[in-house]
Coordinates of C-alpha atoms in Angstrom, one line a residue:
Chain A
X700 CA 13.5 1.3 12.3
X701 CA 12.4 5.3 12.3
X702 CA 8.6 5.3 12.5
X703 CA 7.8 6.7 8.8
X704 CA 10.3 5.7 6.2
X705 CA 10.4 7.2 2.7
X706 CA 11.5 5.5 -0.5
X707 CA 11.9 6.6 -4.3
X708 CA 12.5 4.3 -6.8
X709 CA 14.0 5.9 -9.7
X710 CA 14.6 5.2 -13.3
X711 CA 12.9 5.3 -16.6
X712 CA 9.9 4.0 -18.2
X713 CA 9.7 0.3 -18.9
X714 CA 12.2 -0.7 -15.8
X715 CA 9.3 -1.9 -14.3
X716 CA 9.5 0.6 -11.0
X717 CA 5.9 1.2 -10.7
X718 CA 5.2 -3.0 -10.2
X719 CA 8.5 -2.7 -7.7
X720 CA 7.2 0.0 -5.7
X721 CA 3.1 -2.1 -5.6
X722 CA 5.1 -5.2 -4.6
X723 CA 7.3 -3.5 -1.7
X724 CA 3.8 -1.5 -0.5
X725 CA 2.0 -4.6 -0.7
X726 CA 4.8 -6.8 1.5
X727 CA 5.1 -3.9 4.3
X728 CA 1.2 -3.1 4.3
X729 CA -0.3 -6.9 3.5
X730 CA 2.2 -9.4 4.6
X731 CA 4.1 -7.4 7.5
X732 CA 1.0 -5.5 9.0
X733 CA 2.0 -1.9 8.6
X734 CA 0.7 0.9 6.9
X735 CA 2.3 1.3 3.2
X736 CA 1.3 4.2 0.7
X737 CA 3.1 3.5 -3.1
X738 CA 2.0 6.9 -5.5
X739 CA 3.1 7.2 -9.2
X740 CA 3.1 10.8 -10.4
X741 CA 2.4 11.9 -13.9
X742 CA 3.5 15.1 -15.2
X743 CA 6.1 16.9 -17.5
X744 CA 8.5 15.0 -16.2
X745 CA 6.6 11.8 -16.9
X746 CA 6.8 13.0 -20.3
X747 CA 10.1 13.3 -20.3
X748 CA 11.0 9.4 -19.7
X749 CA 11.8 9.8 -16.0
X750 CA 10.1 7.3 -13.9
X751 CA 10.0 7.7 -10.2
X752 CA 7.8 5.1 -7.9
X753 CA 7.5 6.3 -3.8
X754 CA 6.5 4.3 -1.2
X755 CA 5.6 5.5 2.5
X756 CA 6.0 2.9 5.1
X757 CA 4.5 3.9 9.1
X758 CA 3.8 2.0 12.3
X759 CA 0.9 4.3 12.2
X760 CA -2.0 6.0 9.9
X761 CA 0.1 7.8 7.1
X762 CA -1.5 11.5 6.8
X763 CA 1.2 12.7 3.7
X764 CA 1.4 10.0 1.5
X765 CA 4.0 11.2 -1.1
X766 CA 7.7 11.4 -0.7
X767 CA 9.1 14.5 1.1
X768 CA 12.6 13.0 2.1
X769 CA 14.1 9.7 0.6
X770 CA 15.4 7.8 3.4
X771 CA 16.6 4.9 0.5
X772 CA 16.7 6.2 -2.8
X773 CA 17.2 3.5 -6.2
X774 CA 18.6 4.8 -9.1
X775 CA 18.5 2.5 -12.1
X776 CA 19.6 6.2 -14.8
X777 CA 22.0 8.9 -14.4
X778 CA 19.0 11.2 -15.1
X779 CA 17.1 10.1 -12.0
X780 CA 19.9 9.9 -10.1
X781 CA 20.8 13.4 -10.7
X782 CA 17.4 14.6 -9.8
X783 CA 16.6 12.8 -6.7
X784 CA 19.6 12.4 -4.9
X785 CA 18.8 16.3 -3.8
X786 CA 15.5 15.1 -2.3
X787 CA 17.6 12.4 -0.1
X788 CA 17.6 12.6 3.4
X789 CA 20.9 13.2 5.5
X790 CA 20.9 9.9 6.8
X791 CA 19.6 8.3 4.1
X792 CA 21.3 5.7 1.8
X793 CA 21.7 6.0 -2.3
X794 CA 21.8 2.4 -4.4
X795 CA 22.7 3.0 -7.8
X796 CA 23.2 0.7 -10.8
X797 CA 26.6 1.8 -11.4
X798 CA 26.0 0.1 -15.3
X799 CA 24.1 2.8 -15.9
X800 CA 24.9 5.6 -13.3
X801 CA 28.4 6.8 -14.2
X802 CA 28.6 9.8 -12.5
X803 CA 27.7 9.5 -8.9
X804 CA 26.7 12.4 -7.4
X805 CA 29.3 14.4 -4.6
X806 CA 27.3 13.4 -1.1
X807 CA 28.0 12.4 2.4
X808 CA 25.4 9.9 2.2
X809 CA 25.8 5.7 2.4
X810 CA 26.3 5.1 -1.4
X811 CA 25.9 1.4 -2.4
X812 CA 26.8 1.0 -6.1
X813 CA 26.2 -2.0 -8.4
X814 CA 25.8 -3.4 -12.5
X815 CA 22.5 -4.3 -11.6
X816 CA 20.8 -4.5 -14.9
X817 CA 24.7 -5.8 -16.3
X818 CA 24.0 -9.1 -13.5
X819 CA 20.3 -9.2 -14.9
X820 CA 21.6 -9.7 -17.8
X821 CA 24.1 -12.2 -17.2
X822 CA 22.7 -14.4 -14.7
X823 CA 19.4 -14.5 -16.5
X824 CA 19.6 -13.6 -20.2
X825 CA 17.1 -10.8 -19.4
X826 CA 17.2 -6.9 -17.7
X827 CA 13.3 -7.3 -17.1
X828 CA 14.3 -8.8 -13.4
X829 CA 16.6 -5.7 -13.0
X830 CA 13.6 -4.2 -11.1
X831 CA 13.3 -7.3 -8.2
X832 CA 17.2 -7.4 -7.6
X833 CA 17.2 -3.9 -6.4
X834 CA 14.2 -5.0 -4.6
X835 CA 16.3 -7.6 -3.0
X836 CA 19.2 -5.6 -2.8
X837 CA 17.2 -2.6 -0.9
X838 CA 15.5 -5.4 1.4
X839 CA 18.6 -6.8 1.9
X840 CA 20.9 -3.9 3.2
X841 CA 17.7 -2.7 4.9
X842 CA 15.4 -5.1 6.3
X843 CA 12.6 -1.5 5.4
X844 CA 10.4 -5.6 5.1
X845 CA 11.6 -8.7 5.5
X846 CA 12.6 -11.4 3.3
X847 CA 10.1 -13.6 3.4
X848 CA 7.2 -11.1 3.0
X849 CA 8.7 -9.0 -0.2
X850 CA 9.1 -12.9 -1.5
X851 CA 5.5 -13.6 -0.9
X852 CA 4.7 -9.9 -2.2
X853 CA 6.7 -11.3 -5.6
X854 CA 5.2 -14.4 -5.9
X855 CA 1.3 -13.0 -5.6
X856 CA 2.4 -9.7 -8.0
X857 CA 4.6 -11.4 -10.6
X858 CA 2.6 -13.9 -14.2
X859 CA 2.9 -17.5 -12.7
X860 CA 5.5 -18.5 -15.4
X861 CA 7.9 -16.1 -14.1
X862 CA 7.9 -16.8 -10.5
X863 CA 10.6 -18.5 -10.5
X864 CA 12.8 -16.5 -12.3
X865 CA 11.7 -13.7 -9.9
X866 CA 12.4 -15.7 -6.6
X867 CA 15.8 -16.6 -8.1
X868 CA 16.7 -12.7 -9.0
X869 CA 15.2 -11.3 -5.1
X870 CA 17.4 -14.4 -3.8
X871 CA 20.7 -12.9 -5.6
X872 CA 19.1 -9.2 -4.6
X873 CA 19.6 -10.6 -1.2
X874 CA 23.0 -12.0 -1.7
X875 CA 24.3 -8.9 -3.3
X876 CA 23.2 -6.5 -0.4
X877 CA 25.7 -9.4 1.9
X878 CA 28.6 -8.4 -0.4
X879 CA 28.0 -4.9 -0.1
X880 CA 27.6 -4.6 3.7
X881 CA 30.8 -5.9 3.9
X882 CA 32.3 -3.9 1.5
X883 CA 31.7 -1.0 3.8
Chain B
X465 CA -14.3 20.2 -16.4
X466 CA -13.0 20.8 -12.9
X467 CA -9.4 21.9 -12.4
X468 CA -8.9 19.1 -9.9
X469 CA -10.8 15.6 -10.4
X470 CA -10.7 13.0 -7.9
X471 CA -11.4 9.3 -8.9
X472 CA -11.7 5.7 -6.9
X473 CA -11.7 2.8 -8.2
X474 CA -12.9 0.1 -5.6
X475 CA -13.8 -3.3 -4.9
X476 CA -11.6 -6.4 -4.2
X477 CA -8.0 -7.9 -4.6
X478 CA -7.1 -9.6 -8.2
X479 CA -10.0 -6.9 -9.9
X480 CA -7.4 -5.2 -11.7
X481 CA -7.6 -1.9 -10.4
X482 CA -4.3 -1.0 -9.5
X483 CA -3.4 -1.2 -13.3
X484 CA -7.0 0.5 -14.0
X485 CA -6.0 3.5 -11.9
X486 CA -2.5 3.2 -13.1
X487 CA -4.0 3.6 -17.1
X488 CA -5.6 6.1 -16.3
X489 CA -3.2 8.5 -14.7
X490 CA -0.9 7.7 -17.5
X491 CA -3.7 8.3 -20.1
X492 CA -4.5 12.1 -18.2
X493 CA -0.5 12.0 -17.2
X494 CA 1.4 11.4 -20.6
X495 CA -1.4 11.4 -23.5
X496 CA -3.3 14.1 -22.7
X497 CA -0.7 16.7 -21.0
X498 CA -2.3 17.0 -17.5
X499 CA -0.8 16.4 -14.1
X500 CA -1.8 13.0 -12.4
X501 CA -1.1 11.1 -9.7
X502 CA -2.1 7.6 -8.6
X503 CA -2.4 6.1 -5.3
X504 CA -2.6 2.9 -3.5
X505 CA -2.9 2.1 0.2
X506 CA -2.4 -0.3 2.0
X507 CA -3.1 -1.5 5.8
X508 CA -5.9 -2.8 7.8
X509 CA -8.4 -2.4 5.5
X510 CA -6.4 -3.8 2.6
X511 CA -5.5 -7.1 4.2
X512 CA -9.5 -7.4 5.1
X513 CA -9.2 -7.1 1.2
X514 CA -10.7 -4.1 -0.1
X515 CA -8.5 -2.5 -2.6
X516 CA -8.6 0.6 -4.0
X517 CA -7.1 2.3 -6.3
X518 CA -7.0 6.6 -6.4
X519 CA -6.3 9.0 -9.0
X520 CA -6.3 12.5 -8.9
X521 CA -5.9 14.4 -12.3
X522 CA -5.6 18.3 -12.8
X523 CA -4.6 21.3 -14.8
X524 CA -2.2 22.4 -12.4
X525 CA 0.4 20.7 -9.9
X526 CA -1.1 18.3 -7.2
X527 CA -0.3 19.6 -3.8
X528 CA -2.2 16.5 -2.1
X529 CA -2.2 12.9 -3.9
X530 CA -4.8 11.5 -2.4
X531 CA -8.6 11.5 -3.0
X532 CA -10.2 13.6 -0.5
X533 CA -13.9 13.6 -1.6
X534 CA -14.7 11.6 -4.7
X535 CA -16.0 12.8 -8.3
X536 CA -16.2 9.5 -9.8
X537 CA -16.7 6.0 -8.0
X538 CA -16.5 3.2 -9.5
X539 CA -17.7 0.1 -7.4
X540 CA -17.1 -3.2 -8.0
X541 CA -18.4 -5.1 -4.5
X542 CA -20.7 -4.2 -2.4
X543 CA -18.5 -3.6 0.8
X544 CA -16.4 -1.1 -1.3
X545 CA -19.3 1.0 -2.4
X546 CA -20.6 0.8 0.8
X547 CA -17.3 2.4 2.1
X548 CA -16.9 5.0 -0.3
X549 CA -20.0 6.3 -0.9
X550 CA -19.7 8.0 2.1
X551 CA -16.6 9.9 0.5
X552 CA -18.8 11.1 -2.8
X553 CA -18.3 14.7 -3.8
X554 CA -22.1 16.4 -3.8
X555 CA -22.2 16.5 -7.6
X556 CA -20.2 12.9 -7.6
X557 CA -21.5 10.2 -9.6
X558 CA -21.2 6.3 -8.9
X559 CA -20.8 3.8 -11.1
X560 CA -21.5 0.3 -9.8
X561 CA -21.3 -3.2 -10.9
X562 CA -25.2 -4.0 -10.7
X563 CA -24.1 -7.9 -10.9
X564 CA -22.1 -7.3 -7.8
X565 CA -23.6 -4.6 -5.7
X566 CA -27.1 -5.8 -4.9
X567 CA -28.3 -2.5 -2.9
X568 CA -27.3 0.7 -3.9
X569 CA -27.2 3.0 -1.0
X570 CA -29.7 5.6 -0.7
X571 CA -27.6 8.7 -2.4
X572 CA -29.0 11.9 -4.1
X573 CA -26.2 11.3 -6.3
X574 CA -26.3 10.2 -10.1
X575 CA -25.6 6.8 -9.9
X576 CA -25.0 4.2 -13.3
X577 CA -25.6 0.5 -12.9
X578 CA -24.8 -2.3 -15.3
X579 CA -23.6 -5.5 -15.1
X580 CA -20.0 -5.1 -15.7
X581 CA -18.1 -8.4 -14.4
X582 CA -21.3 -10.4 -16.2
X583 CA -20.9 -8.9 -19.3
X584 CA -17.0 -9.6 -19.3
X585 CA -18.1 -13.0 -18.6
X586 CA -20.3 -13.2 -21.7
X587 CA -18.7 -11.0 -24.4
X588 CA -15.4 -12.0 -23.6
X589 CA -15.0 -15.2 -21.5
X590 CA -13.4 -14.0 -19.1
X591 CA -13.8 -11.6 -16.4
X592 CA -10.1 -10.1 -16.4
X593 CA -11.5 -7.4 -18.3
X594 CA -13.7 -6.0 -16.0
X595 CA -11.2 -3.2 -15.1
X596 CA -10.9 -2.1 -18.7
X597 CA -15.0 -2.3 -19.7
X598 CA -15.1 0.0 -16.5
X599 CA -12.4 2.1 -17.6
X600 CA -14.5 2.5 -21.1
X601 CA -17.5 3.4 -19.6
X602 CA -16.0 6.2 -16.9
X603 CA -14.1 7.4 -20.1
X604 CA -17.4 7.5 -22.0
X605 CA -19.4 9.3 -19.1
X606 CA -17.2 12.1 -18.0
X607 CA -14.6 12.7 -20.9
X608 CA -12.2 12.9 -18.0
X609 CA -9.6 11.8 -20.3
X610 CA -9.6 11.4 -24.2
X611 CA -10.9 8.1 -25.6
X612 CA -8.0 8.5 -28.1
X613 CA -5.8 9.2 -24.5
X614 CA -7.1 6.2 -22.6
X615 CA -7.0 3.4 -25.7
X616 CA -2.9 4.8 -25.8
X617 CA -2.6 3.8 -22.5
X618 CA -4.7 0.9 -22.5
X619 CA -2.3 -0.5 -25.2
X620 CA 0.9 0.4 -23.7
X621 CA 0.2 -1.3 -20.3
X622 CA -1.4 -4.7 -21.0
X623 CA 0.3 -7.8 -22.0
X624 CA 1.1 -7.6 -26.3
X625 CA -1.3 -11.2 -26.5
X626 CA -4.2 -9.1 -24.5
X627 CA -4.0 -6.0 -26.6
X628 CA -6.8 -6.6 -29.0
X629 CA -8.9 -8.2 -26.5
X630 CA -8.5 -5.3 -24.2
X631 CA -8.9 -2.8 -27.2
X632 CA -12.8 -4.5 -27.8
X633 CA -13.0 -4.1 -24.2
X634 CA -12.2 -0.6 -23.8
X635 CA -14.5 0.1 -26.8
X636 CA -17.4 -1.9 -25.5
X637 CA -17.1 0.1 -22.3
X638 CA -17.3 3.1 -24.5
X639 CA -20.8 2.0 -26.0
X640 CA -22.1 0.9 -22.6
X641 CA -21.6 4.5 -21.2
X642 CA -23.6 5.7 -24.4
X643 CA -26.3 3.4 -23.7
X644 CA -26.2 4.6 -19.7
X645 CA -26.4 8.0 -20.8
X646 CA -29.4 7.9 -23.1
X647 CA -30.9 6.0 -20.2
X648 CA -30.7 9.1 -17.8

């Protein structure tokens, strides 16, 4: 794994993309003993309903913690997608919920498309777990953490009565991500 | 007020101030028109379990994210305002849990004390709002965001069943900071 590693989750408000990107700082800083830097910027473009949560993850002391190139990029709108794919690296990789990103964006880069919020929905009557698939999706096609400490990051950042649900959506996150690989 | 204001918001795991530092941003961020950016970090000194939360609010664009010498501290152990008081601005102030930090270090700073986690305890039965008294009474002291600004935020980020709770909260913090102030 490259030494720094840059994500952006992207979407809009109320995707829950800020409690994704604390629970995939706190698994690669707590639970796997790196260093892990998660930022939230607020600004016009706040304002405007796009929601963009970036996480830093380094072997060593992180000096810039914000976002300069994404090596994995999430987008859960076609809004966010739009905006940050510019900002993504030349090797890095683009998941997109292709639900709700119709148009995806003419790059060379690793694109990994799926109806993430659509399977929310259907496996578990509700897009509020839409937020820990991709979670399990990213850590599955990535291994950026492992399994078991973005699971443990889930359980400790997650109400008690919705644990399970939560282990059961990174679980298929995980599952997805074997599909995918395979696809390519 | 300054064009750039630097807050941190420390003390232990499970205090609540990752969604503290997250209100407020999006009280400065989306309410009240500003720029803002929130931080967390995580590594050695997280797992030892000091958390802390940053926040850096301006008029203009934020080059750097971080906190790089505070204007407002809020500490809520004594290890965490033993840390960060090193990391005041001149002209800072501290505001510190006087239930929890026993010995205030020897600063020329203004410094507020009160009994914020007690008080939680006794008004409310709980001390789950600790975070948001604080956030009341650093709202009340500085103005660094609008009271109308921070009760928005306050509303749109806690659980629907803990909004009225956390609305008496946020407005007993308000009355503790004028109570501080006539002290001074």
């Amino acid at each position: 794994m490259k030494e720094r590693l840059e994500i952006c989750l992207s979407g809009s408000g109320g995707q829950g993309l800020i409690l994704a990107g604390i629970i995939l700082a706190e698994a690669a800083g707590i639970y796997d003993g790196k260093e892990a830097v998660q930022t939230q910027s607020y600004g016009p473009e706040a304002r405007g309903g796009a929601s963009r949560s970036e996480i830093v993850i380094s072997e060593k002391t992180i000096d810039y913690p914000k976002v300069i190139k994404s090596d994995i990029l999430l987008a859960l709108t076609q809004t966010a997608c739009d905006k940050y794919v510019k900002n993504l690296n030349k090797d890095g990789i683009l998941l997109a919920d292709s639900s709700l990103v119709k148009e995806i964006p003419d790059i060379s880069n690793k694109a990994y498309l799926f109806p993430i919020a659509e399977t929310a929905q259907k496996k578990f009557n509700t897009k509020l777990v839409t937020n820990i698939i991709s979670l399990g999706i990213i850590v599955g096609l990535t291994e950026v953490v492992s399994q078991e400490s973005i699971q443990k990051a889930v359980c400790s950042r997650v109400p008690a009565k919705a644990k399970e649900i939560n282990k059961k959506a990174l679980s298929l996150g995980f599952d997805i991500a074997r599909g995918l690989k395979n696809n390519k």
